[in-house]
């Protein structure tokens, strides 16, 4: 989308709003401006190509309002990478490539020979690329696909040290930070991570612990997982890739959008909204396809955009400048509302697209009850099970597409738009009777700080576990460190010698 088009739309909207107060003909959500960007990309400081500075410049030149560069945090980031991206340059090996104070010259050690590359550290590149019309976001892609999948950690100033798959250690560290980052569930795959039913032992071993759901990490019950993660996880990647694309792909439609994962995690209780990322590994930042994350924010500053992420005011689109707004009465998408049993819920939608105004689009409404489950007994539920109605509406016109009756229980609703050219847009949900809870407490309202935290190594040769302050825990490598409020089965407590305070 061209910048002047977005500014025109936001300018017209501003005329209808006085001091951030909605006029009588406006709906909740109309007080925000609309911005488009992407939240997942790589450069040569992990397993990609080019520099962060180049990435931001290219994204800006292709009309994006915001763009995130998210290198892998771990030393095995280049495992499986092709020769043209495998050079040994990683933020895990040299933290200064992430948060250093000066430009560095690094040696890229390719199989074909060495090359010198000047790299402006990521945080510095983001700071220098940000201006009134562009927000450069920085972060990291945590963990490995074989260790519970990837999470983007946006806005963190240090290189993450928690070992792959150790989501408990990640949360422990995030809890210590003054400025909490934004977490995104990257390219989720519930089918492979939780519901694999084959007999291949390597797949069984590697493809579980989806975002920390294993017992001994943050699971095995989703209520426990969400009690730890819901304060940080706000986004889920609906459209991802094509990660290895080396040139622009016209009229791209994602063959495998992650809508079933979106629906599944909403049913488990997460407060998340859709995003899109090209996951670029080559120099195609912002131009590989037209997929975009749309966000409704007060302005184009990191503070406001991150506030919008935390408020789940996003959508994922295959059209570079199309948007969707979802309202139920005075509640805008990303928010929770209260409703009594049998209360009327008028689901209202507005699609906007400067290129297709007054054309028709198909709206499908989905909804479901929030019912957190034990991951070992979870239902393999699909988005199709929550389909409520399909309607044809006019782009540019607000339409009430469904008058639903509230159940009185915790539930959610969102819409999927399909335009005539096949482009799809996934809205954020509106929750009913499902506010965010005190995330420092578990589902049984037990203060975890009063419970005993145990620590152990994931090395299977060890037969012991430790109390949190046991001096022997200092001998456990970060990559092997595990912790939890339930002692691991098959091990005995170590004879920990803990000095009392004041000694």
PDB file of C-alpha atoms in Angstrom, residues 3 79 93 139 144 226 244 283 352 366 411 417:
ATOM      1  CA  UNK A   3       1.946   5.681   2.170  1.00  0.00           C
ATOM      2  CA  UNK A  79      21.864 -26.188  11.383  1.00  0.00           C
ATOM      3  CA  UNK A  93      28.521 -16.320  19.310  1.00  0.00           C
ATOM      4  CA  UNK A 139      13.817  -8.979  18.733  1.00  0.00           C
ATOM      5  CA  UNK A 144      14.177 -24.538  17.909  1.00  0.00           C
ATOM      6  CA  UNK A 226      -1.419 -19.837  29.920  1.00  0.00           C
ATOM      7  CA  UNK A 244      13.368 -19.198   1.385  1.00  0.00           C
ATOM      8  CA  UNK A 283      17.094 -10.131   0.666  1.00  0.00           C
ATOM      9  CA  UNK A 352     -11.742  -1.379   3.854  1.00  0.00           C
ATOM     10  CA  UNK A 366     -16.171 -18.308  13.779  1.00  0.00           C
ATOM     11  CA  UNK A 411     -16.272 -17.609  24.545  1.00  0.00           C
ATOM     12  CA  UNK A 417     -12.639 -12.173   5.030  1.00  0.00           C
TER      13      UNK A 417
END
